Backbone as a ProteinNet text record, in pm:
[ID]
protein_1_A
[PRIMARY]
MGLLPNELRADFLEALCEISALMAITFEQAGSISEDHPLAQAGLMNGRDIVLDYLYHNEAGVAFEHMIYMVEEPPLVISEHCANVLGQIAETLQIPFYKPRLPG
[TERTIARY]
-4342.9	-4421.1	-4416	-4322.6	-4319.8	-4304.5	-4231.6	-4204.3	-4305	-4398.9	-4500.8	-4603.5	-4651.5	-4760.5	-4881.4	-4954.3	-5068.1	-5169.3	-5200.5	-5300.1	-5252.6	-5126.4	-5071.6	-5071.9	-5032.9	-5034	-5176.1	-5273.4	-5413.9	-5460.4	-5420.9	-5458.3	-5398.8	-5272.7	-5208.5	-5283.4	-5311.9	-5376.8	-5517.5	-5588.4	-5723.6	-5721.6	-5635.1	-5626	-5575.6	-5476.6	-5419.4	-5521.4	-5610.2	-5714.1	-5801.7	-5848.8	-5932.9	-5853.2	-5734.9	-5653.2	-5617.6	-5580.4	-5544.6	-5664.7	-5781	-5902.1	-5935.4	-5927	-5952.8	-5850.4	-5725.9	-5621.2	-5647.9	-5687.5	-5717.6	-5832.5	-5935.6	-6049.3	-6003.1	-5920.4	-5869.6	-5791.3	-5705.6	-5628.7	-5721.1	-5819.6	-5913.5	-5991.7	-6037.2	-6114	-6028.5	-5900.2	-5811.2	-5779.9	-5783.6	-5751.1	-5604.1	-5576.5	-5439	-5382.9	-5262.4	-5202.6	-5077.3	-5076.7	-4959.7	-4852.8	-4731.5	-4619.7	-4642.1	-4718.5	-4739.4	-4864.8	-4932.1	-5051.9	-5011.1	-5089.5	-5056	-5040	-5110.9	-5100.4	-4972.9	-4899.3	-4776.1	-4659.3	-4682.2	-4574.5	-4535.8	-4410.2	-4358.8	-4425.8	-4452.5	-4501.4	-4651.2	-4726.2	-4871.6	-4935.5	-4904.2	-4966.2	-4932.5	-4810	-4767	-4751.1	-4825.3	-4812.6	-4839.1	-4937	-4968.5	-4846.3	-4780.4	-4662.4	-4549.8	-4535.4	-4430.9	-4457	-4581	-4615.9	-4591.2	-4635.4	-4615.8	-4467.6	-4386.6	-4242.4	-4180.5	-4220.1	-4170.6	-4211	-4334.8	-4380.3	-4301.7	-4278.7	-4202.4	-4063.2	-4007.4	-3874.1	-3879.2	-3994.1	-4013	-3987.5	-4028.4	-4016.6	-4158	-4225	-4364.1	-4380.4	-4286.1	-4295.4	-4291.5	-4201.4	-4190.6	-4313.7	-4363.2	-4484.5	-4602.6	-4613.2	-4721.7	-4709.5	-4590.3	-4569.1	-4604	-4574.8	-4607.5	-4759.2	-4829.1	-4975.7	-5034.7	-4982.2	-5030.7	-5002.7	-4886.3	-4852	-4954.7	-4992	-5089.5	-5226.1	-5260	-5388.2	-5380.9	-5272.8	-5263.7	-5235.1	-5157	-5112.2	-5220	-5308.5	-5406.5	-5503.9	-5562.9	-5580.8	-5698.7	-5694.1	-5804.6	-5893.5	-6020.5	-6114.3	-6144.7	-6089.7	-6105.6	-6222.4	-6267.2	-6377.3	-6328.7	-6422	-6387	-6326.7	-6377.1	-6322.6	-6174.8	-6142.4	-6002.8	-5916.4	-5967.9	-5893.9	-5868.6	-5967.5	-5950.6	-5845.9	-5846.2	-5745.5	-5606.1	-5594.7	-5465.6	-5423.3	-5519.8	-5491.6	-5440.4	-5498.9	-5453.5	-5309.8	-5281	-5145	-5047.5	-5082	-4995	-4971.5	-5076.6	-5063.7	-4971.2	-4988.5	-4903.8	-4758.2	-4735.3	-4598.8	-4544.4	-4630.2	-4595.5	-4548.1	-4629.4	-4604.3	-4715.8	-4683.3	-4788.9	-4878.2	-5006.8	-5102.3	-5220.7	-5265	-5388.8	-5478.4	-5607	-5700.1	-5702.8	-5693.6	-5706.4	-5852	-5874	-6009.8	-6101.9	-6221.7	-6323.7	-6442.6	-6525	-6640.9	-6733.3	-6799.1	-6899	-6844.9
28124.8	28089	28199.7	28288.9	28404.8	28379.4	28276.1	28258.1	28170.4	28108.3	28028.2	28120.3	28084.8	28163.1	28161.8	28272.9	28285.8	28173.5	28134.8	28030.6	27896.1	27863.7	27738.9	27740.8	27851.6	27866.2	27847	27907.4	27894.5	27749.3	27679.1	27538	27454.7	27477.6	27404.4	27427.6	27553	27585	27527.8	27527.9	27471.5	27321.3	27249.7	27104.6	27074.2	27147.5	27124.4	27147.6	27242	27269.9	27145.8	27085.7	26965.7	26847.6	26826.3	26711.9	26723.7	26842.5	26862.9	26840.8	26888.3	26868.6	26720	26648.4	26504.2	26430.6	26473.7	26411.1	26433.3	26553.2	26582.7	26495.5	26479.8	26394.4	26249.5	26204.8	26067.4	26041.8	26136.2	26120.8	26124.6	26213.3	26222.8	26092.6	26036.6	25912.4	25792.8	25797	25685	25675.4	25788	25787.4	25756.9	25665.8	25625.7	25546	25582.1	25520.7	25443.4	25313.5	25230.6	25253.1	25207.3	25227	25162.4	25053.3	24983.2	25030.2	25130.4	25184.7	25265.8	25260.1	25337.6	25487.9	25541.5	25684.3	25720.3	25620.4	25646.1	25683.7	25683.4	25715.5	25863.3	25889.2	26026.3	26112.9	26236.6	26334.4	26335.6	26257.7	26260.4	26359.5	26347.8	26435.4	26582	26608.6	26745.8	26770.2	26696.3	26705.2	26842.6	26912.8	27047.1	27138	27134.7	27218.5	27180.7	27052.1	27005	27056	27044	27092.6	27242.7	27317.8	27462.9	27499.3	27423.7	27449.5	27424.5	27314.7	27289	27401.5	27446.7	27555.6	27683.5	27712.2	27831	27829.2	27708.8	27694.4	27663.6	27692	27676.1	27533.8	27437.7	27296	27241.3	27295.5	27260.1	27112	27055	26913.5	26823.7	26853.7	26774.7	26798.9	26922	26953.1	26873	26864.9	26788.5	26640.6	26586.4	26445.3	26417.5	26512.2	26490.9	26494.1	26582.2	26583.6	26451	26396.1	26267.1	26158.6	26161.4	26068.5	26080	26202.4	26224.1	26164.3	26164.6	26108.5	25956.2	25903.1	25759.1	25675	25722.9	25637.9	25600.6	25690.9	25646.1	25538.8	25532.7	25632.3	25724.7	25845.2	25939.7	25928.5	25956.8	25962.9	26110.8	26167.1	26309.7	26331.2	26455.9	26491	26489.5	26478.9	26484.4	26619.8	26724.7	26858.6	26864.3	26809.5	26808.3	26726.8	26612.5	26530.4	26608.4	26686.6	26768.2	26877.5	26937.5	27040.3	26977.4	26859.1	26789	26759.6	26723.9	26700.5	26825.5	26940.8	27067.9	27098.8	27074	27096.9	27006.8	26879.3	26783.8	26826.3	26871.3	26915.7	27036.6	27132.2	27251.6	27215.4	27121.9	27081.4	26973.8	26924.4	26817.4	26692.9	26654	26534.8	26435.3	26308.5	26208.1	26199.7	26178.6	26174.9	26086.5	26007	25933.8	25970.1	25974.4	26015.7	25913	25963.7	25873.9	25832.7	25753.3	25708.3	25827.6	25814.2	25918	25857.3	25944	25893.1	25814.9	25713.7	25638.7	25518.3
16824.6	16706.9	16603.1	16612.4	16527.6	16379.3	16336.4	16194.8	16121.6	16193.4	16126.6	16062.7	15943.7	15884.6	15977.7	15981.7	16073.3	16057.6	15934	15911.2	15966.1	15946.8	15998.5	16151.2	16209.5	16354.9	16408.3	16342.4	16384.9	16375.6	16269.5	16255.4	16368.1	16399.3	16508.9	16639.9	16669.3	16795.8	16802.3	16691.4	16687.8	16715.5	16645.8	16666.8	16807.1	16852.2	16983.7	17094.4	17075.3	17175	17195.9	17086.9	17099.5	17154.3	17101.3	17143.1	17291.3	17336.1	17476.7	17567.6	17526.5	17606.4	17617.4	17505.8	17508.6	17594.1	17586.4	17666.6	17814.8	17852.8	17993.3	18043	17962.5	17998.6	18013.7	17922.4	17926.3	18054.5	18092.6	18216.5	18337.8	18335.3	18447.3	18464	18354.3	18359.5	18400.4	18368.1	18398.8	18547.8	18616.4	18758.7	18780.7	18871.5	18901.2	18783.3	18740.7	18621.8	18661	18631.9	18659.2	18552.6	18579.8	18486.7	18351.1	18345.9	18219.2	18145.2	18196.9	18133	18010.2	17901.4	17780.9	17807	17905.2	17934.6	18011.3	18057.2	18132.6	18041.3	17911.2	17817.3	17827.2	17802.4	17807.6	17701.5	17738.9	17642.8	17621.9	17697.2	17680.9	17777.7	17905.5	18003.6	17976.7	17938.7	17910.6	17760.5	17680.2	17534.7	17478.1	17534.6	17485.5	17496	17611.8	17632.5	17536.7	17511.5	17420.2	17279.5	17232.8	17098.4	17089	17188.7	17186	17186.5	17259.7	17261.6	17124.1	17060.3	16924.2	16829.2	16841	16753.7	16781.1	16907.1	16945.2	16882.7	16870	16810.8	16660.8	16599.4	16455.2	16407	16487.5	16453.9	16428.5	16327.3	16299.9	16267	16195.3	16159.8	16282.5	16374.9	16497.4	16585	16588.1	16663.9	16610.8	16478.5	16417.2	16452.9	16442.4	16475.9	16621.7	16709.3	16850.4	16871.3	16800.4	16812	16765.3	16656.9	16607.4	16711	16771.4	16880.1	16992.6	17028.4	17135.4	17100.4	16973.2	16929	16923.8	16872.1	16846.1	16969.5	17062	17172	17273.3	17315.8	17415.7	17366.2	17254.4	17148.3	17179.3	17123.1	17135	17012.7	17031.4	16919.4	16898.3	16790.2	16762.2	16666.9	16660.2	16569.6	16424.8	16334.5	16192.3	16158.3	16222.4	16198.7	16237.7	16355.8	16400.8	16304.3	16258.7	16162.2	16033.8	15991.5	15870.8	15891.3	16009.9	16040.9	16041.8	16101.7	16099.1	15954.9	15871.6	15730.3	15660	15695.5	15636.9	15680.2	15807.6	15856.9	15781.7	15770	15700.3	15555.5	15491.5	15351.7	15342	15430.9	15430.9	15454.6	15546.9	15581.2	15488.3	15399.9	15305.9	15380.8	15480.2	15560.3	15532.7	15507	15486.6	15610.6	15588	15697.6	15661.8	15757.2	15740.2	15858.6	15834.5	15938.6	16051.8	16175.9	16291.1	16312.1	16417	16447.4	16465.9	16410.8	16424.5	16499.6	16561.3	16632.9	16539.5	16598.1	16521.6	16467
[MASK]
++++++++++++++++++++++++++++++++++++++++++++++++++++++++++++++++++++++++++++++++++++++++++++++++++++++++

């Protein structure tokens, strides 16, 4: 993650922390997962590692897209703060973004 600006790196890690925690809870609550279950898709269970690997290789755009995939596919309900952080990342990377589902 050496070439990313510190603020962008911090935003990624902040959003990833919440998304990863929610993903872990979702998997724990799901219990046994069949092949046709939405959580059986590739890149969800180990999504945090995938995002960090993309960031390590300076692929911030792909890392961001994978985080959005992690939010949308189960789907996860993230906090408004996390949605705002994702919005900041999208703005910095100049990637179109719409807010995912929020609580309430």
